[in-house]
Amino acid sequence: MESCSSGYQNLNESDRRINNAFTAKKQAQDFEMSNVAVVPDETYTVAQAVDAFGFGRFQVKLSLFTGLCWMADSMETTILSILSPTLQYEWQITHFQQALATTVVFMGMMLSLPFWGSFSDKFGRKTALTLCSVLLFYFGILSSMSPNYMWLLVLRGLVGFAIGCSPQSVTLYAEFLPCKQRAKCVVLLDCFWALGACFEVLLALIVMPTLGWKWLLVLSTAPLLGFACVCPWLPESAKYLVTNGQTDKAIDTLKKVAHDNGKPMLLGRLVVDDVVLEEKRGRFTDLLLPQLRISSILLWFIWLVCAFCYYGIVLMSTGLFESGNNNRTCLSNLDSGIFKTLQSCTAESHYLTTRDYIDLLWTTLAEFPGIFATIFVIDRFGRKITLVFQFTLFAITLVLLFQYAKNRALLTITLFLARGIIAGVFQAVYVYTPEVYPTPLRSIGVGTCSAMARLGAMVTPYVAQVLLKSSFNTSIIIYITAALLAAIASSLLPIETKGRDMKEEYVEKD
């Protein structure tokens, strides 16, 4: 009995040890599982991981980094409306040459955008943005040393070439945003654009009367220097990494996102949605595949009109304020007929006054309410309806200029409304476009659309700065017609991307 009792005791003690070991192992597994999210099929995509991690500290930091790039882009384009009348007065250039100084910047952007899109698809968003910031800072400083008009054209064209990469910052930002917050966050990123535009006007108000336009060009490169300094901490797109077969690096990036947001890393294997041949990645011709052709063509036209109208309002604002200072009879003759010329308006040119800068600042501030109005509309009614509504409302607002252009206060209010609306349109297309294209084509897709936008921006100086001086009514009718055509094109877009995940791959269809 003692031996049996001893045996039972040893057995019970053995059972207790096994039970304790099992319990300890289970507790360890429970602890591990509490720190890891599990995907049922043991695989996950970058989109699923980003949605699981949500919006947190990682996205806040990325917002600040990409916001600096966006702010620098805004300042380099806003300065065009301030620089043109000054150069016309100091160097006695014609209205055509004044418009050309603006056009050459957008020409550089247009020529470089497909290059930057292809470059970032092949070498990464981070590499492209780092190179862009260095080049933009360098050419921005050199352009301030331009000894004459021809040198200014060359150097500002190179500035435009470098600016062409800035839309890739939005691509990088959008690829780290959860589906539910993507539209709102991309639109909010435009706050940095509006902030840059306002800062440029304030900087001009302080610098231009004392130091002149050359120092304005130098000081306007400050955000570029800041962005260049933070580029080493800029993350590479996880979607880009996994699409290029760099799965380990993509996982490391996702772990960083999870850690910063205080969320558990996903268990399982990181995969892409579909398989695509490496040699068929990132080609321009793929934008015209059957499933993308209609969207691409319509988006090219929409982007062209959007930039044509946006920069038209920016340049037109300066021209109208300047005309009011040069000759008070100019605005009173605006209703003299569609095709009648107004020679008195072009008789002489002057520096912009303090009142001009203040009114220009007011119209620039319109971008902030435009941003928040777009946020309210775009997630409730969808991307397509937002574009149609805003383009139509912009056209209606321009009609008011026929009546209110003769009154400085009402002119400022009307330009305020028009700029706020068209700024919202720009953000809506920036939300929609990355959502339409899959990851291998996203950069080249956004880059090509931006190239079409720069084409519209290249044309608009000849309407807002040259034609406006001779026929105000004709200029406004051109912008109204373009906006209404863009509203029709927006209604014909075949895809509504509201609530839709950003595709990682595409499959060619015969």
Coordinates of C-alpha atoms in Angstrom, one line a residue:
M1 CA 0.0 0.0 0.0
E2 CA 2.8 2.4 0.8
S3 CA 4.4 1.7 -2.6
C4 CA 1.0 2.2 -4.3
S5 CA 0.4 5.4 -2.3
S6 CA 3.9 6.5 -3.2
G7 CA 3.3 5.7 -6.8
Y8 CA 0.0 7.7 -6.8
Q9 CA 1.8 10.6 -5.2
N10 CA 4.5 10.5 -7.8
L11 CA 1.8 10.3 -10.5
N12 CA -0.1 13.2 -9.0
E13 CA 3.0 15.2 -8.7
S14 CA 3.9 14.4 -12.3
D15 CA 0.4 15.4 -13.4
R16 CA 0.7 18.6 -11.4
R17 CA 4.0 19.4 -13.2
I18 CA 2.5 18.7 -16.6
N19 CA -0.5 20.7 -15.7
N20 CA 1.6 23.6 -14.4
A21 CA 3.8 23.4 -17.6
F22 CA 0.7 23.4 -19.8
T23 CA -0.8 26.3 -17.8
A24 CA 2.4 28.3 -18.1
K25 CA 2.6 27.6 -21.8
K26 CA -1.0 28.7 -22.3
Q27 CA -0.4 31.9 -20.3
A28 CA 2.6 32.6 -22.5
Q29 CA 0.5 32.0 -25.6
D30 CA -2.3 34.2 -24.2
F31 CA 0.2 37.0 -23.5
E32 CA 1.7 36.7 -27.0
M33 CA -1.8 36.6 -28.6
S34 CA -2.8 39.7 -26.7
N35 CA -0.1 41.6 -28.4
V36 CA -0.7 40.2 -31.9
A37 CA -3.8 40.6 -34.1
V38 CA -4.7 37.4 -36.1
V39 CA -6.0 37.4 -39.6
P40 CA -8.3 34.3 -40.1
D41 CA -6.7 33.0 -43.3
E42 CA -3.1 33.6 -42.0
T43 CA -2.3 36.1 -44.7
Y44 CA -2.8 39.9 -44.9
T45 CA -2.2 42.8 -47.3
V46 CA -0.7 46.2 -46.6
A47 CA -4.2 47.7 -46.9
Q48 CA -5.5 45.3 -44.2
A49 CA -2.6 46.1 -42.0
V50 CA -3.0 49.9 -42.4
D51 CA -6.7 49.6 -41.6
A52 CA -6.0 47.5 -38.6
F53 CA -3.5 49.9 -37.2
G54 CA -5.8 52.9 -37.7
F55 CA -4.8 56.5 -37.6
G56 CA -2.3 57.4 -34.9
R57 CA 1.0 59.0 -34.0
F58 CA 2.7 57.6 -37.1
Q59 CA 0.3 59.3 -39.5
V60 CA 0.5 62.6 -37.5
K61 CA 4.3 62.6 -38.0
L62 CA 3.9 61.7 -41.6
S63 CA 1.4 64.6 -42.0
L64 CA 4.0 67.1 -40.7
F65 CA 6.7 65.7 -43.0
T66 CA 4.7 65.6 -46.2
G67 CA 3.0 68.9 -45.2
L68 CA 6.4 70.7 -45.4
C69 CA 6.8 69.5 -49.0
W70 CA 3.3 70.6 -49.8
M71 CA 3.9 74.0 -48.2
A72 CA 7.1 74.5 -50.2
D73 CA 5.2 73.7 -53.4
S74 CA 2.5 76.2 -52.5
M75 CA 5.0 79.0 -51.8
E76 CA 6.9 78.4 -55.1
T77 CA 3.6 78.7 -57.1
T78 CA 2.0 81.5 -55.1
I79 CA 5.1 83.6 -55.6
L80 CA 4.4 83.7 -59.4
S81 CA 1.4 86.0 -58.9
I82 CA 3.5 88.3 -56.8
L83 CA 6.6 88.2 -58.9
S84 CA 5.0 89.0 -62.3
P85 CA 3.9 92.6 -61.7
T86 CA 7.2 93.4 -60.0
L87 CA 9.2 92.2 -62.9
Q88 CA 7.0 94.0 -65.4
Y89 CA 7.7 97.3 -63.6
E90 CA 11.4 96.8 -62.9
W91 CA 12.5 95.1 -66.2
Q92 CA 9.8 96.8 -68.4
I93 CA 8.7 93.4 -69.8
T94 CA 5.5 93.0 -71.8
H95 CA 2.4 91.3 -70.6
F96 CA 3.3 88.3 -72.8
Q97 CA 6.7 88.1 -71.2
Q98 CA 5.1 88.4 -67.8
A99 CA 2.8 85.4 -68.6
L100 CA 5.8 83.5 -70.0
A101 CA 7.7 83.9 -66.7
T102 CA 4.7 82.1 -65.1
T103 CA 4.3 79.5 -67.9
V104 CA 7.9 78.4 -67.9
V105 CA 7.5 77.1 -64.3
F106 CA 4.5 75.0 -65.1
M107 CA 6.2 73.8 -68.3
G108 CA 9.1 72.5 -66.1
M109 CA 6.5 70.8 -63.9
M110 CA 4.7 69.2 -66.8
L111 CA 7.8 67.9 -68.5
S112 CA 9.1 66.4 -65.2
L113 CA 5.9 64.8 -63.8
P114 CA 6.0 61.6 -65.8
F115 CA 9.7 61.3 -65.1
W116 CA 9.2 61.7 -61.3
G117 CA 6.2 59.3 -61.4
S118 CA 8.3 56.6 -63.1
F119 CA 11.3 57.4 -60.9
S120 CA 9.4 57.0 -57.7
D121 CA 7.7 53.8 -58.9
K122 CA 11.1 52.3 -59.7
F123 CA 13.3 53.7 -56.9
G124 CA 10.8 54.5 -54.2
R125 CA 8.7 57.5 -53.0
K126 CA 11.3 58.5 -50.3
T127 CA 14.2 58.6 -52.7
A128 CA 12.3 60.7 -55.2
L129 CA 11.2 63.2 -52.6
T130 CA 14.7 63.5 -51.1
L131 CA 16.2 64.3 -54.5
C132 CA 13.3 66.7 -55.3
S133 CA 13.9 68.7 -52.1
V134 CA 17.6 69.2 -52.7
L135 CA 17.1 70.2 -56.3
L136 CA 14.3 72.6 -55.5
F137 CA 16.3 74.3 -52.7
Y138 CA 19.3 74.6 -55.0
F139 CA 17.5 76.1 -58.0
G140 CA 15.4 78.3 -55.8
I141 CA 18.5 80.0 -54.4
L142 CA 20.1 80.3 -57.9
S143 CA 16.9 81.9 -59.3
S144 CA 17.2 84.7 -56.8
M145 CA 20.6 85.6 -58.4
S146 CA 19.2 86.0 -62.0
P147 CA 20.9 88.9 -63.7
N148 CA 18.3 89.3 -66.4
Y149 CA 15.0 88.0 -67.8
M150 CA 16.4 85.1 -69.8
W151 CA 18.4 83.7 -66.8
L152 CA 15.3 84.0 -64.7
L153 CA 13.3 81.9 -67.3
V154 CA 15.9 79.2 -67.3
L155 CA 16.3 78.9 -63.5
R156 CA 12.5 79.1 -62.8
G157 CA 12.0 76.4 -65.3
L158 CA 14.4 74.2 -63.4
V159 CA 12.5 75.1 -60.2
G160 CA 9.4 73.9 -62.0
F161 CA 11.2 70.6 -62.9
A162 CA 11.9 69.9 -59.3
I163 CA 8.4 70.9 -58.1
G164 CA 7.1 68.2 -60.4
C165 CA 7.9 65.6 -57.7
S166 CA 5.9 67.1 -54.9
P167 CA 2.6 65.3 -55.8
Q168 CA 4.4 62.1 -54.8
S169 CA 4.3 63.2 -51.2
V170 CA 0.5 62.9 -51.4
T171 CA 0.9 59.4 -52.9
L172 CA 3.2 58.3 -50.1
Y173 CA 0.8 59.9 -47.5
A174 CA -2.3 58.2 -48.9
E175 CA -0.7 54.8 -48.9
F176 CA -0.3 54.9 -45.1
L177 CA -3.9 56.1 -44.4
P178 CA -6.8 53.8 -43.3
C179 CA -9.6 53.6 -45.7
K180 CA -12.1 55.4 -43.5
Q181 CA -9.8 58.4 -42.8
R182 CA -8.1 58.6 -46.2
A183 CA -10.3 61.2 -47.8
K184 CA -10.5 63.4 -44.8
C185 CA -6.7 63.3 -44.1
V186 CA -5.7 64.0 -47.7
V187 CA -8.0 67.0 -47.8
L188 CA -6.7 68.2 -44.5
L189 CA -3.2 68.0 -45.9
D190 CA -4.2 70.9 -48.1
C191 CA -4.1 73.0 -44.9
F192 CA -0.3 73.1 -45.4
W193 CA -0.8 74.3 -49.0
A194 CA -3.1 77.1 -47.8
L195 CA -0.7 77.9 -45.0
G196 CA 2.2 78.1 -47.5
A197 CA 0.2 80.4 -49.7
C198 CA -0.7 82.7 -46.8
F199 CA 2.8 82.7 -45.5
E200 CA 4.1 83.7 -49.0
V201 CA 1.8 86.7 -49.1
L202 CA 2.8 87.8 -45.6
L203 CA 6.4 87.3 -46.4
A204 CA 6.0 89.4 -49.6
L205 CA 4.2 92.1 -47.5
I206 CA 7.2 92.3 -45.2
V207 CA 10.1 91.7 -47.6
M208 CA 9.1 93.3 -50.9
P209 CA 9.0 97.0 -49.8
T210 CA 12.4 96.8 -48.2
L211 CA 14.6 93.9 -49.6
G212 CA 12.9 93.3 -52.9
W213 CA 11.9 90.2 -54.9
K214 CA 15.4 88.5 -54.9
W215 CA 15.4 88.2 -51.1
L216 CA 11.8 87.0 -51.3
L217 CA 12.9 84.1 -53.5
V218 CA 15.7 83.2 -51.1
L219 CA 13.5 83.3 -47.9
S220 CA 10.7 81.3 -49.7
T221 CA 13.0 78.2 -49.8
A222 CA 12.9 77.9 -46.0
P223 CA 10.3 75.0 -45.9
L224 CA 12.4 73.2 -48.5
L225 CA 15.4 73.3 -46.2
G226 CA 13.2 71.9 -43.4
F227 CA 11.9 69.1 -45.6
A228 CA 15.4 68.1 -46.8
C229 CA 16.4 67.8 -43.1
V230 CA 13.6 65.4 -42.2
C231 CA 13.9 63.3 -45.3
P232 CA 16.2 60.7 -43.6
W233 CA 13.3 60.0 -41.2
L234 CA 10.7 59.8 -44.0
P235 CA 9.3 56.2 -44.3
E236 CA 9.3 54.3 -47.6
S237 CA 5.9 53.2 -48.8
A238 CA 5.1 49.7 -47.6
K239 CA 2.9 49.2 -50.7
Y240 CA 5.8 50.1 -52.9
L241 CA 8.1 47.7 -51.0
V242 CA 5.8 44.7 -51.1
T243 CA 5.0 45.3 -54.8
N244 CA 8.8 45.2 -55.5
G245 CA 9.3 42.0 -53.6
Q246 CA 10.9 43.6 -50.6
T247 CA 8.6 41.9 -48.1
D248 CA 11.0 42.0 -45.2
K249 CA 11.4 45.8 -45.4
A250 CA 7.6 46.2 -45.8
I251 CA 7.0 44.2 -42.7
D252 CA 9.6 46.3 -40.8
T253 CA 7.8 49.4 -41.9
L254 CA 4.4 48.0 -40.8
K255 CA 5.9 47.1 -37.4
K256 CA 7.0 50.7 -37.1
V257 CA 3.4 51.9 -37.9
A258 CA 2.0 49.4 -35.3
H259 CA 4.5 50.4 -32.7
D260 CA 3.9 54.2 -33.1
N261 CA 0.1 53.7 -33.1
G262 CA 0.2 51.4 -30.1
K263 CA -1.5 48.5 -32.0
P264 CA -0.5 44.8 -32.2
M265 CA 1.3 43.5 -35.3
L266 CA -0.6 41.2 -37.5
L267 CA 0.2 37.5 -37.6
G268 CA 0.4 35.6 -40.9
R269 CA 2.1 36.2 -44.2
L270 CA 2.2 39.5 -46.0
V271 CA 0.9 39.1 -49.5
V272 CA -0.3 41.2 -52.5
D273 CA -3.8 40.9 -53.9
D274 CA -2.9 39.7 -57.3
V275 CA 0.2 38.8 -59.3
V276 CA 1.7 41.2 -61.9
L277 CA 4.8 40.7 -64.0
E278 CA 7.6 43.0 -62.9
E279 CA 8.3 44.2 -66.4
K280 CA 4.7 45.4 -66.7
R281 CA 4.8 47.6 -63.7
G282 CA 4.6 51.4 -63.8
R283 CA 4.1 51.9 -67.6
F284 CA 2.2 54.8 -69.1
T285 CA 0.4 52.6 -71.6
D286 CA -1.1 50.6 -68.7
L287 CA -3.2 53.7 -67.8
L288 CA -5.1 53.1 -71.0
L289 CA -6.0 49.4 -70.3
P290 CA -9.7 48.7 -70.9
Q291 CA -10.6 48.8 -67.2
L292 CA -8.8 52.2 -66.7
R293 CA -9.0 54.0 -70.1
I294 CA -12.2 56.0 -69.5
S295 CA -11.2 57.0 -66.0
S296 CA -7.7 58.1 -67.1
I297 CA -9.0 60.2 -70.0
L298 CA -11.7 61.9 -68.0
L299 CA -9.3 62.5 -65.1
W300 CA -6.7 64.1 -67.4
F301 CA -9.3 66.6 -68.6
I302 CA -10.6 67.3 -65.0
W303 CA -7.1 67.9 -63.7
L304 CA -6.3 70.2 -66.7
V305 CA -9.4 72.3 -66.0
C306 CA -8.9 72.3 -62.3
A307 CA -5.4 73.8 -62.5
F308 CA -6.5 76.1 -65.3
C309 CA -9.3 77.6 -63.1
Y310 CA -7.3 77.5 -59.8
Y311 CA -4.2 79.3 -61.1
G312 CA -6.5 81.5 -63.2
I313 CA -8.1 82.8 -60.0
V314 CA -4.8 83.3 -58.3
L315 CA -3.3 85.3 -61.2
M316 CA -6.5 87.1 -62.0
S317 CA -6.8 88.4 -58.4
T318 CA -3.4 90.1 -58.6
G319 CA -4.3 91.5 -62.0
L320 CA -7.6 92.9 -60.9
F321 CA -6.2 94.5 -57.7
E322 CA -3.3 95.9 -59.7
S323 CA -5.6 97.4 -62.4
G324 CA -7.6 99.0 -59.7
N325 CA -4.5 100.9 -58.5
N326 CA -3.1 101.8 -61.9
N327 CA -6.3 103.3 -63.5
R328 CA -9.6 103.6 -61.7
T329 CA -11.4 103.7 -65.1
C330 CA -10.3 100.2 -65.9
L331 CA -12.9 98.4 -63.7
S332 CA -15.6 100.8 -64.7
N333 CA -15.2 99.8 -68.4
L334 CA -15.4 96.1 -67.8
D335 CA -18.9 95.9 -69.2
S336 CA -18.0 97.8 -72.4
G337 CA -18.4 94.6 -74.5
I338 CA -16.9 91.1 -74.8
F339 CA -14.4 91.8 -77.5
K340 CA -13.6 95.5 -76.9
T341 CA -10.1 96.3 -75.8
L342 CA -9.2 98.4 -72.8
Q343 CA -6.0 100.2 -73.7
S344 CA -6.0 102.4 -70.6
C345 CA -5.5 99.4 -68.3
T346 CA -2.2 98.5 -69.8
A347 CA -0.7 102.0 -69.9
E348 CA 1.6 101.6 -66.9
S349 CA 2.6 99.2 -64.2
H350 CA 3.4 99.6 -60.5
Y351 CA 4.4 97.6 -57.5
L352 CA 1.6 96.0 -55.5
T353 CA 0.5 98.1 -52.6
T354 CA -0.1 97.1 -49.0
R355 CA -3.8 97.1 -49.7
D356 CA -3.2 94.7 -52.6
Y357 CA -1.3 92.3 -50.4
I358 CA -4.0 92.4 -47.7
D359 CA -6.8 91.8 -50.2
L360 CA -4.7 89.0 -51.7
L361 CA -4.2 87.5 -48.3
W362 CA -8.0 87.5 -47.7
T363 CA -8.6 85.7 -50.9
T364 CA -5.9 83.2 -50.1
L365 CA -7.4 82.5 -46.7
A366 CA -10.5 81.3 -48.5
E367 CA -8.7 78.0 -49.0
F368 CA -9.2 77.0 -45.4
P369 CA -13.1 77.1 -45.5
G370 CA -12.9 75.4 -48.9
I371 CA -10.9 72.6 -47.3
F372 CA -13.4 72.0 -44.5
A373 CA -16.4 72.3 -46.8
T374 CA -14.9 69.6 -49.0
I375 CA -14.3 67.3 -46.0
F376 CA -18.0 67.7 -45.0
V377 CA -19.2 66.9 -48.5
I378 CA -16.8 64.3 -49.9
D379 CA -17.4 61.5 -47.3
R380 CA -21.1 62.0 -47.2
F381 CA -22.0 62.2 -50.8
G382 CA -19.0 60.6 -52.5
R383 CA -16.1 61.9 -54.7
K384 CA -18.0 62.2 -58.0
I385 CA -20.9 64.2 -56.6
T386 CA -18.5 66.5 -54.8
L387 CA -16.6 67.2 -58.0
V388 CA -19.8 67.9 -60.0
F389 CA -21.2 70.2 -57.3
Q390 CA -18.1 72.2 -56.8
F391 CA -17.3 72.7 -60.5
T392 CA -20.9 73.9 -61.0
L393 CA -20.8 76.2 -58.0
F394 CA -17.5 77.7 -59.1
A395 CA -19.0 78.6 -62.5
I396 CA -21.9 80.3 -60.8
T397 CA -19.6 82.3 -58.6
L398 CA -17.6 83.5 -61.6
V399 CA -20.9 84.9 -63.1
L400 CA -21.0 87.2 -60.2
L401 CA -17.8 88.9 -61.3
F402 CA -19.7 90.5 -64.2
Q403 CA -21.7 92.5 -61.7
Y404 CA -19.3 92.9 -58.8
A405 CA -15.9 93.6 -60.5
K406 CA -16.4 97.3 -60.3
N407 CA -16.6 97.3 -56.5
R408 CA -13.4 96.5 -54.6
A409 CA -15.1 95.1 -51.5
L410 CA -17.5 92.9 -53.5
L411 CA -14.7 91.9 -55.9
T412 CA -12.7 90.6 -52.9
I413 CA -15.6 88.7 -51.5
T414 CA -16.4 87.1 -54.9
L415 CA -12.7 86.1 -55.4
F416 CA -12.7 84.7 -51.9
L417 CA -15.7 82.4 -52.7
A418 CA -14.3 81.4 -56.1
R419 CA -10.8 80.5 -54.7
G420 CA -12.3 78.6 -51.7
I421 CA -14.4 76.5 -54.1
I422 CA -11.8 75.7 -56.6
A423 CA -9.3 74.9 -53.9
G424 CA -11.8 72.3 -52.6
V425 CA -12.1 70.9 -56.1
F426 CA -8.3 70.4 -56.3
Q427 CA -8.4 68.5 -53.0
A428 CA -11.3 66.3 -54.2
V429 CA -9.4 65.2 -57.3
Y430 CA -6.3 64.5 -55.1
V431 CA -8.4 62.2 -53.0
Y432 CA -10.1 60.5 -55.9
T433 CA -7.1 59.9 -58.2
P434 CA -4.9 57.7 -56.0
E435 CA -7.9 55.6 -55.1
V436 CA -8.7 54.8 -58.7
Y437 CA -5.2 53.4 -59.6
P438 CA -3.6 50.3 -58.2
T439 CA -0.2 50.5 -56.5
P440 CA 2.0 49.7 -59.5
L441 CA 0.3 52.5 -61.5
R442 CA -0.5 54.9 -58.7
S443 CA 2.6 57.1 -59.0
I444 CA 2.6 57.2 -62.8
G445 CA -1.2 57.8 -62.7
V446 CA -1.0 60.7 -60.3
G447 CA 2.1 62.0 -62.0
T448 CA 0.4 62.0 -65.5
C449 CA -2.7 63.7 -64.1
S450 CA -0.5 66.3 -62.5
A451 CA 1.2 66.8 -65.8
M452 CA -2.1 67.6 -67.4
A453 CA -2.8 70.0 -64.6
R454 CA 0.4 71.8 -65.4
L455 CA -0.6 72.0 -69.0
G456 CA -3.8 73.8 -67.8
A457 CA -1.6 76.0 -65.6
M458 CA 0.7 76.8 -68.6
V459 CA -2.3 78.1 -70.6
T460 CA -4.0 80.1 -67.9
P461 CA -1.5 83.0 -67.6
Y462 CA -2.4 84.1 -71.2
V463 CA -6.0 84.3 -70.2
A464 CA -5.7 85.7 -66.7
Q465 CA -2.8 88.0 -67.3
V466 CA -2.9 88.9 -71.1
L467 CA -6.5 88.5 -72.3
L468 CA -7.9 89.9 -69.0
K469 CA -6.2 93.2 -69.8
S470 CA -8.0 93.5 -73.1
S471 CA -11.3 91.7 -72.6
F472 CA -12.4 90.9 -69.1
N473 CA -15.7 89.4 -70.2
T474 CA -14.1 87.0 -72.6
S475 CA -11.7 85.8 -70.0
I476 CA -14.5 85.0 -67.5
I477 CA -16.6 83.3 -70.1
I478 CA -13.7 80.9 -70.9
Y479 CA -13.3 80.0 -67.2
I480 CA -17.0 79.4 -66.8
T481 CA -17.2 77.2 -69.9
A482 CA -14.2 75.1 -68.8
A483 CA -15.7 74.6 -65.3
L484 CA -19.1 73.4 -66.7
L485 CA -17.4 71.0 -69.1
A486 CA -15.3 69.6 -66.1
A487 CA -18.6 69.1 -64.1
I488 CA -20.0 67.0 -67.0
A489 CA -16.7 65.0 -67.2
S490 CA -16.9 64.4 -63.4
S491 CA -20.4 63.0 -63.7
L492 CA -19.2 60.5 -66.4
L493 CA -16.4 59.0 -64.2
P494 CA -17.2 55.2 -64.1
I495 CA -15.9 54.5 -60.6
E496 CA -17.0 55.9 -57.2
T497 CA -14.2 55.2 -54.8
K498 CA -15.9 56.2 -51.5
G499 CA -15.3 53.4 -49.0
R500 CA -13.2 51.4 -51.5
D501 CA -9.8 50.0 -50.5
M502 CA -6.8 51.1 -52.5
K503 CA -5.9 48.2 -54.8
E504 CA -2.4 46.9 -54.6
E505 CA -2.2 45.2 -58.0
Y506 CA -4.0 45.0 -61.3
V507 CA -4.7 42.2 -63.7
E508 CA -4.7 42.9 -67.5
K509 CA -7.8 41.9 -69.3
D510 CA -7.8 40.8 -72.9

